[in-house]
Amino acid sequence: RTLAWNIFEASTLIPIQGKGQVFPSSEDVAVLNKELAKEGFTEELEASQYPVFVVGQIMEMVAHPDSDHLNVCQVQVAEDQKVEIVVGAPNAKVGLKTIVALPGAMMPNGTLIFPGKLRGEDSFGMMCSPRELALPNAPQKRGIIELDETAIVGQAFDADKHWQG
């Protein structure tokens, strides 16, 4: 089963606007699928209807029962959706708004985010540091990105809007 595609130089095939998440149209997806078929692949891309990098807010946080540095958080990622995420960031705290990579997201380094367990606790995403998002002038230290309180939970991540590095 194919989990993700990394299409090099996709901008030579379809127009890509902005930085960060790309939301290809159904026409763009058709162009990419045609290119994949030309290369002999039978799987097809599907246009994502929802962003996979979103503003989230930590609503609850408890110490991980099997770790001295991890926490188990309940994170609001949409008006009607909370997910559990295990985090090791030293700056995580209740009320903090940050960027969350949801299952299906591919990080800039190629890592695919998927639901799993971390030391036995369910985790359905990842709270991201500026360095993990490959943001310009990202501090080279541990810690998730801290957004302004005006950031809107569930909004798609936009580097120009959410990062002033």
Short mmCIF file of C-alpha atoms in Angstrom, two decimals:
data_model
loop_
_atom_site.label_atom_id
_atom_site.label_comp_id
_atom_site.label_asym_id
_atom_site.label_seq_id
_atom_site.Cartn_x
_atom_site.Cartn_y
_atom_site.Cartn_z
CA ARG A 1 0.00 0.00 0.00
CA THR A 2 1.36 3.40 -0.98
CA LEU A 3 1.28 5.92 1.86
CA ALA A 4 2.72 8.96 0.12
CA TRP A 5 4.33 10.27 -3.05
CA ASN A 6 7.29 12.60 -3.28
CA ILE A 7 7.10 14.10 -6.76
CA PHE A 8 10.28 16.00 -7.52
CA GLU A 9 9.93 19.18 -9.54
CA ALA A 10 6.12 18.95 -9.46
CA SER A 11 6.05 22.68 -10.22
CA THR A 12 7.07 21.83 -13.79
CA LEU A 13 3.78 19.90 -14.11
CA ILE A 14 1.28 22.01 -12.16
CA PRO A 15 1.22 25.57 -10.78
CA ILE A 16 2.25 25.67 -7.12
CA GLN A 17 1.33 28.81 -5.19
CA GLY A 18 2.87 29.96 -1.92
CA LYS A 19 4.89 28.00 0.61
CA GLY A 20 4.00 25.08 2.86
CA GLN A 21 0.86 23.06 2.27
CA VAL A 22 -0.27 22.73 -1.31
CA PHE A 23 -3.92 22.24 -2.17
CA PRO A 24 -3.98 20.95 -5.75
CA SER A 25 -7.21 21.24 -7.72
CA SER A 26 -8.88 18.15 -9.16
CA GLU A 27 -7.38 19.17 -12.53
CA ASP A 28 -3.90 19.31 -10.98
CA VAL A 29 -4.38 15.87 -9.41
CA ALA A 30 -5.43 14.50 -12.82
CA VAL A 31 -2.20 15.87 -14.36
CA LEU A 32 -0.11 14.27 -11.61
CA ASN A 33 -1.97 10.94 -11.95
CA LYS A 34 -1.32 10.97 -15.70
CA GLU A 35 2.39 11.48 -15.00
CA LEU A 36 2.41 8.62 -12.46
CA ALA A 37 0.69 6.34 -14.99
CA LYS A 38 3.32 7.25 -17.62
CA GLU A 39 5.94 6.02 -15.14
CA GLY A 40 4.10 2.70 -14.72
CA PHE A 41 2.34 3.25 -11.38
CA THR A 42 -1.22 1.99 -11.00
CA GLU A 43 -2.04 3.84 -7.74
CA GLU A 44 -3.63 7.28 -7.99
CA LEU A 45 -3.45 10.42 -5.93
CA GLU A 46 -6.61 11.77 -4.33
CA ALA A 47 -7.12 15.45 -3.59
CA SER A 48 -7.14 16.09 0.15
CA GLN A 49 -10.29 17.87 1.26
CA TYR A 50 -8.82 19.00 4.57
CA PRO A 51 -5.50 20.53 5.58
CA VAL A 52 -3.05 18.24 7.36
CA PHE A 53 -1.03 21.03 9.02
CA VAL A 54 -3.37 23.06 11.24
CA VAL A 55 -3.44 25.39 14.20
CA GLY A 56 -4.11 23.38 17.35
CA GLN A 57 -4.52 24.26 21.00
CA ILE A 58 -3.50 22.14 23.97
CA MET A 59 -6.63 21.74 26.08
CA GLU A 60 -5.41 19.14 28.61
CA MET A 61 -1.98 17.78 29.48
CA VAL A 62 -0.91 15.00 31.83
CA ALA A 63 2.45 13.41 32.46
CA HIS A 64 3.07 10.25 30.42
CA PRO A 65 2.83 7.27 32.81
CA ASP A 66 5.98 5.62 31.35
CA SER A 67 8.29 8.61 30.82
CA ASP A 68 9.92 11.37 32.79
CA HIS A 69 9.90 13.85 29.87
CA LEU A 70 6.81 13.07 27.75
CA ASN A 71 3.27 14.39 28.18
CA VAL A 72 -0.07 13.16 26.85
CA CYS A 73 -2.12 16.05 25.48
CA GLN A 74 -5.68 16.53 24.30
CA VAL A 75 -5.36 18.97 21.41
CA GLN A 76 -8.22 20.85 19.77
CA VAL A 77 -7.53 20.79 16.01
CA ALA A 78 -10.96 21.89 14.74
CA GLU A 79 -14.12 23.28 16.29
CA ASP A 80 -15.51 19.76 16.63
CA GLN A 81 -12.34 17.66 16.82
CA LYS A 82 -9.82 16.86 19.55
CA VAL A 83 -6.93 14.46 19.15
CA GLU A 84 -4.55 12.88 21.61
CA ILE A 85 -0.89 13.64 20.97
CA VAL A 86 2.15 12.56 22.95
CA VAL A 87 4.70 15.40 23.10
CA GLY A 88 8.18 15.81 24.52
CA ALA A 89 8.57 19.55 23.94
CA PRO A 90 9.69 21.39 27.08
CA ASN A 91 7.47 24.40 26.29
CA ALA A 92 4.19 22.45 25.91
CA LYS A 93 1.50 23.79 28.24
CA VAL A 94 -2.27 23.97 28.51
CA GLY A 95 -3.66 26.81 26.41
CA LEU A 96 -0.71 26.97 24.01
CA LYS A 97 -1.61 27.32 20.32
CA THR A 98 0.80 25.58 17.97
CA ILE A 99 1.01 23.89 14.58
CA VAL A 100 -0.15 20.27 14.46
CA ALA A 101 0.76 17.79 11.73
CA LEU A 102 -2.19 15.40 11.44
CA PRO A 103 -2.05 11.82 10.13
CA GLY A 104 -1.27 11.90 6.42
CA ALA A 105 1.04 14.91 6.68
CA MET A 106 4.51 14.65 5.22
CA MET A 107 7.16 16.66 7.03
CA PRO A 108 9.75 18.62 5.04
CA ASN A 109 12.33 15.91 5.80
CA GLY A 110 10.07 13.26 4.23
CA THR A 111 8.74 11.73 7.47
CA LEU A 112 5.10 10.66 7.15
CA ILE A 113 2.86 11.34 10.16
CA PHE A 114 0.58 8.45 11.06
CA PRO A 115 -1.47 7.35 14.09
CA GLY A 116 0.52 5.24 16.50
CA LYS A 117 1.58 4.64 20.06
CA LEU A 118 4.44 6.24 21.93
CA ARG A 119 5.50 4.17 24.91
CA GLY A 120 2.04 2.61 24.97
CA GLU A 121 0.01 5.82 24.67
CA ASP A 122 -2.03 6.66 21.56
CA SER A 123 -0.82 9.60 19.49
CA PHE A 124 -2.73 10.97 16.50
CA GLY A 125 -0.39 13.60 15.14
CA MET A 126 2.60 15.71 16.04
CA MET A 127 2.98 19.20 17.45
CA CYS A 128 5.72 20.85 15.40
CA SER A 129 8.79 22.93 16.09
CA PRO A 130 9.87 25.66 13.66
CA ARG A 131 12.95 23.54 12.85
CA GLU A 132 10.81 20.47 12.02
CA LEU A 133 8.73 22.63 9.67
CA ALA A 134 11.96 23.88 8.02
CA LEU A 135 10.90 27.48 8.63
CA PRO A 136 13.38 30.26 7.80
CA ASN A 137 15.50 31.38 10.76
CA ALA A 138 14.08 28.56 12.91
CA PRO A 139 15.75 28.39 16.32
CA GLN A 140 17.91 25.26 16.58
CA LYS A 141 16.54 24.26 19.97
CA ARG A 142 13.82 21.95 21.24
CA GLY A 143 10.29 23.25 21.55
CA ILE A 144 7.08 23.46 19.58
CA ILE A 145 6.12 26.61 17.72
CA GLU A 146 4.25 29.09 19.93
CA LEU A 147 1.52 30.96 18.09
CA ASP A 148 -0.16 34.21 19.03
CA GLU A 149 -3.44 33.83 20.95
CA THR A 150 -5.29 35.27 17.95
CA ALA A 151 -4.42 32.20 15.81
CA ILE A 152 -7.61 30.36 14.84
CA VAL A 153 -7.83 26.69 15.85
CA GLY A 154 -8.35 24.47 12.82
CA GLN A 155 -6.99 27.02 10.35
CA ALA A 156 -4.53 25.63 7.78
CA PHE A 157 -0.90 26.43 8.57
CA ASP A 158 0.43 29.32 6.50
CA ALA A 159 4.11 30.14 7.06
CA ASP A 160 3.65 33.75 6.00
CA LYS A 161 0.82 34.22 8.49
CA HIS A 162 1.98 32.06 11.40
CA TRP A 163 5.77 32.53 11.39
CA GLN A 164 7.69 35.74 11.95
CA GLY A 165 11.16 34.13 12.20
#
